[in-house]
Amino acid sequence: MDLQTLILSLQRYWADCGCIVQQPLDLEVGAGTMHPESFLRALGPEPYRVAFVQPSRRPADARYGENPFRLGRHLQLQVILKPSPDDVQELYLESLRALGIDPAVHDIRFEEDNWESPTLGAWGVGWQVLLDGMEITQFTYFQQAGGIDLAPISAELTYGLERIAMFLQRKDSIYDIEWGGGVSYGEVRLAEEREASVYGFEVADVEMLRRHFEDWESEAQRCLEHDPPLVIPALEATLKTSHLFNLLDARGAVSVTERVGLIARVRRNAVATARAYLEQRESVGFPLGSELTGGGEVV
Amino acid sequence: MATFLLEIRTEEIPAAALPGARRQIAELFGARLAEGGFSDLPIKALSTSRRLAVVIDDLPTRQPDRSEDLTGPPVRAAFAADGSPTPAGEGFARKVGLPLDEVGRVETPKGEYLAATVVHKGRATPEILAEMIPEIVAALRFPKMMRWGDGSHQFVRPVHGVVALLDDELVPFEIFGVASGRSTVGHRVHAPESFELVTAGRYGAAMAERSVMVDPNDRRTQLETLAEELAENAGAKVHPDPGLIAEHVELVEWPGLVAGAFEARYLDLPPEVVVTTLRHHQKCLVLEDADGGLQPGFIAVIDRRDDPEGLVRQGNEWVIGARLADAGFFFAEDCRRPLAEIVQGLERLEFHRVLGSLEDKAARVGELAAVLADGAAGPDELRSAARLAKADLLTHMVGEFPELQGVMGGHYLRLENADDALWSAVRDHYLPVGFDGPVPDSVLGRLLGVADRLDTVAGLFAVGERPSGSKDPFGLRRAAQGAVKIVAESGWDLDLAHAVDAAAAVVAEHAEGDREELAAAVTAFVADRVRRWLTDVVGVSGDTADAVMAAGWSDLPGAVARAEALETVRSSSTFRSLALAFKRVRNITDGQPSAEVDPEVFEQTEEHELHEATREFGCALHGLLPERRVEEAFTAMEPLADILERFFVEVLVMCDDERIRDNRIALLKELGRNFMNLADLSKLQVEGGDH
């Protein structure tokens, strides 16, 4: 199964399960969890089901396109089911069938792997899902986001798309994956990986990055101080500081102690944004409802 | 008698949480049932990755009746003078449920009282269980709890079903919004259908028919047997790995195994890299030949009976091939540049905001190691070794596999044809971890190991990062323990207290407070670890450790020998008497000035006797201690017991004549100094010690 069929199959499957299929956030983020459809929708009582692909940038993981298993930007497909339905594991296993993986003839394991995002003030518990020894999905029950205890609880499924494609296609290099229509992953993305590595490790202007970190940090605060607070602009400005931090980190410009301080600064705005979002939704009466819908129902 | 079953069916429970959960649930049931009058029941706690269960055989179906003897009011208060019942008498009769004239009487020293035996009928066991179980389940604690769905319940993972049966009778209750019933499911792949359990006693068999092995011990046996069979078929042995097996036991419902292979070329990688990839990352069992050499194969544990299409084996082989290729990529990258070049980057790695980079740390470690080496190795050589020891932190391999720090540095240096002494020291300098595992083989490895740890402890103490209570974020206790173990086990004649001083001196420029306070704090911290070594590893009692350490611990192997010897002899009556006498010696002499003993001033034979014995003992110590013949030294102490006892009976030390008194104190002081070469016996807690 090529990469695009994999994406289309998962989107079709989760749409049939009652998810709206959203589009990627058009900003640089390290993970799908930073998408407002995940981070913000997890807050408050409103039920929600959504699936989207999120290109996820981790400059420090880039390898100049030379390592066959590592990327500075990879694709996640994330599914949020809020509240987590009783049959969420079965729904997930069924999604593997949509990819041509028959759980009846494979070894599928749910091994403890808890998730934490210090920059988002968020954590959850869950598993990494292993298929024949290969980690294919991160499965998390969000417990807290933006420092706020969650109820209802969202289940978050994150599929690592390149890995799954590599495994399904039995390729020895990410760049050999077939994307679709006879075009390989390498033909689409290799040049970008090389350039992003050179930029992230060697070229990025540290002083400029630091300056912009400050700029976007105060911009986020300005959005939050606006009356009424501008929630999405505040989140977007905060996500920019998160990405700038990742770039500084990849560039080797962040010492261990400074690291703690910068993360705390990103988190402060993420937490304030989460509160502002919750107040905003409450002020309009939680339009998506606050009645719990129970498992399996379409939202 | 009946069999009870409780099964709580959940989503996959973390492997690390299950042994504790079984222990807790068995203890809670035992305690609660005992309160209810059921005792000595065989409580079996069972579990798989998806269920926690309790089976209790031979449970009475009713709670035993319990009789209670009640004493009422005095007879004279129960009846009025005319013999008519008083309200007090009638009240008691009502309470025990008898007509007043049938209530018994009991004779007590205070007179005659109304008395009765009340029998509380036992309740039906299911009724009691139904009350007890929700409380027991609510009392279970897990390292990390979670909520799910609407967020109203909290447990280790979402709960999907509860079975509670006493034989074939349902025990009705509700937990986590789930009503107890008799339905459960089998293995997720092999028998996912829901089914009803007919009776509790059939639980194990019914689950086994559905590919669920509920007893962890059975799963362990099956895993070990299958692993041996598979290895034998492959002409190899399984590298013993009880920790990994124990984890897999908790990760599955039905343990199966597949054997797979990887390309033999990966055996050219350092074996630790292959083993780390297989064991730590893929949780596979490692295969080796008769001599312990790695084989290009592995055994993966799976949660199913079989691998019908060979896909599970293929998948695992592909993943392991990919992971080994990844490791091979890092290894090749690292080998492109010599470590001496890579090490230049150390100044970019921060050790601590105030204490500087790892380059700064390596310089301090080299300087300290030179002090510890006492001329056996030069400062330049040691500083260079200290830098190279940290160089692998800059390699791709250690970036990816942090657990291989040291090991990789050793390999890279060996491949660069470095001296055996150097590469083995770099490899071993992180050993041991706390008190666990072997210490470095080589002198250089031990020097770096101790200097590195003392620098870490002293440095972080200097900048105020001191452990408190359970908080020890920098692992300083473990670091100090490692240093203590290296010195104690290698028999190194290092002056440990001096070494600690030197470490404090090297970091003193960063200290927030004054340097003496720093040295004292680090010394006390290390002393505490030495005490722990004596009590936890050498195995002496706490007061033995205190007695020995009060006499000095700077020569650690010597202190260990003294502690072992004292622990052996202290239970004899001679040493009890010596300990008591020495407490008196300390009471009399503490705070008194030292002076020369003048035998001319003695008045009593006991004084002469003690003086002579003290001198003899002193001479004996002089000959024995340099050779660490401490057992003999303690033996040489023994004759003093009787002599001291006679002395204290016959001689009044605090006599009126100042000259005689001071001379007697001087004599006891000299004796005390000799004793204190071995131990401060006054620290021993012995019977009669309060006098």
GROMACS .gro file of N, CA, C and O in nm, chain B residues 10 27 82 95 138 214 240 244-245 259 286 321 326 338 396 445 471-472 520 594 602 624 673:
model
   92
  309THR      N    1  -0.982  -0.529   3.198
  309THR     CA    2  -0.943  -0.392   3.164
  309THR      C    3  -0.875  -0.388   3.028
  309THR      O    4  -0.856  -0.491   2.965
  326GLU      N    5  -0.345  -0.898   4.969
  326GLU     CA    6  -0.337  -0.849   5.107
  326GLU      C    7  -0.469  -0.788   5.152
  326GLU      O    8  -0.516  -0.812   5.263
  381ASP      N    9  -3.794  -0.430   9.601
  381ASP     CA   10  -3.906  -0.524   9.605
  381ASP      C   11  -3.894  -0.634   9.500
  381ASP      O   12  -3.986  -0.711   9.477
  394LYS      N   13  -3.154  -0.555   7.518
  394LYS     CA   14  -3.032  -0.552   7.437
  394LYS      C   15  -2.988  -0.694   7.398
  394LYS      O   16  -2.944  -0.718   7.287
  437ALA      N   17  -1.133   0.011   4.544
  437ALA     CA   18  -1.104   0.154   4.557
  437ALA      C   19  -0.973   0.178   4.631
  437ALA      O   20  -0.911   0.283   4.616
  513VAL      N   21  -0.409  -1.754   3.310
  513VAL     CA   22  -0.431  -1.649   3.409
  513VAL      C   23  -0.325  -1.645   3.518
  513VAL      O   24  -0.311  -1.546   3.589
  539PRO      N   25   2.071  -1.597   2.968
  539PRO     CA   26   1.975  -1.586   3.080
  539PRO      C   27   1.932  -1.441   3.101
  539PRO      O   28   2.016  -1.352   3.102
  543LEU      N   29   1.390  -0.970   3.188
  543LEU     CA   30   1.313  -0.956   3.065
  543LEU      C   31   1.198  -1.057   3.061
  543LEU      O   32   1.085  -1.023   3.022
  544ILE      N   33   1.227  -1.181   3.102
  544ILE     CA   34   1.121  -1.283   3.107
  544ILE      C   35   1.009  -1.236   3.200
  544ILE      O   36   0.891  -1.245   3.167
  558ALA      N   37   1.128  -1.752   1.675
  558ALA     CA   38   1.272  -1.733   1.659
  558ALA      C   39   1.295  -1.666   1.526
  558ALA      O   40   1.224  -1.693   1.429
  585VAL      N   41   1.825  -1.296   2.371
  585VAL     CA   42   1.947  -1.301   2.290
  585VAL      C   43   1.999  -1.445   2.286
  585VAL      O   44   1.994  -1.516   2.387
  620GLY      N   45   1.634  -0.591   1.183
  620GLY     CA   46   1.730  -0.556   1.076
  620GLY      C   47   1.742  -0.405   1.062
  620GLY      O   48   1.852  -0.350   1.053
  625ASP      N   49   2.039   0.090   1.163
  625ASP     CA   50   2.043   0.223   1.221
  625ASP      C   51   2.165   0.236   1.313
  625ASP      O   52   2.243   0.331   1.304
  637PRO      N   53   3.845   1.040   1.487
  637PRO     CA   54   3.899   0.985   1.611
  637PRO      C   55   3.839   1.057   1.733
  637PRO      O   56   3.801   1.173   1.724
  695HIS      N   57   2.730   0.979   1.803
  695HIS     CA   58   2.593   0.948   1.762
  695HIS      C   59   2.539   0.831   1.842
  695HIS      O   60   2.423   0.828   1.882
  744GLY      N   61   4.094   0.317   3.584
  744GLY     CA   62   3.947   0.317   3.585
  744GLY      C   63   3.894   0.355   3.722
  744GLY      O   64   3.798   0.431   3.734
  770LYS      N   65   1.429   1.360   4.755
  770LYS     CA   66   1.470   1.435   4.636
  770LYS      C   67   1.621   1.426   4.616
  770LYS      O   68   1.698   1.473   4.699
  771ASP      N   69   1.659   1.365   4.506
  771ASP     CA   70   1.801   1.356   4.472
  771ASP      C   71   1.813   1.356   4.321
  771ASP      O   72   1.851   1.257   4.260
  819ALA      N   73   3.281   2.011   5.513
  819ALA     CA   74   3.216   1.937   5.621
  819ALA      C   75   3.088   1.870   5.572
  819ALA      O   76   3.060   1.754   5.605
  893SER      N   77   4.476   1.582   7.822
  893SER     CA   78   4.567   1.467   7.822
  893SER      C   79   4.691   1.499   7.905
  893SER      O   80   4.732   1.614   7.914
  901PHE      N   81   5.091   0.603   9.127
  901PHE     CA   82   4.992   0.499   9.154
  901PHE      C   83   4.992   0.461   9.301
  901PHE      O   84   5.097   0.457   9.366
  923LEU      N   85   5.005  -0.505   6.497
  923LEU     CA   86   4.897  -0.570   6.422
  923LEU      C   87   4.833  -0.479   6.318
  923LEU      O   88   4.804  -0.521   6.206
  972ARG      N   89   4.264   0.615   7.407
  972ARG     CA   90   4.330   0.640   7.278
  972ARG      C   91   4.360   0.508   7.208
  972ARG      O   92   4.343   0.495   7.088
   0.00000   0.00000   0.00000
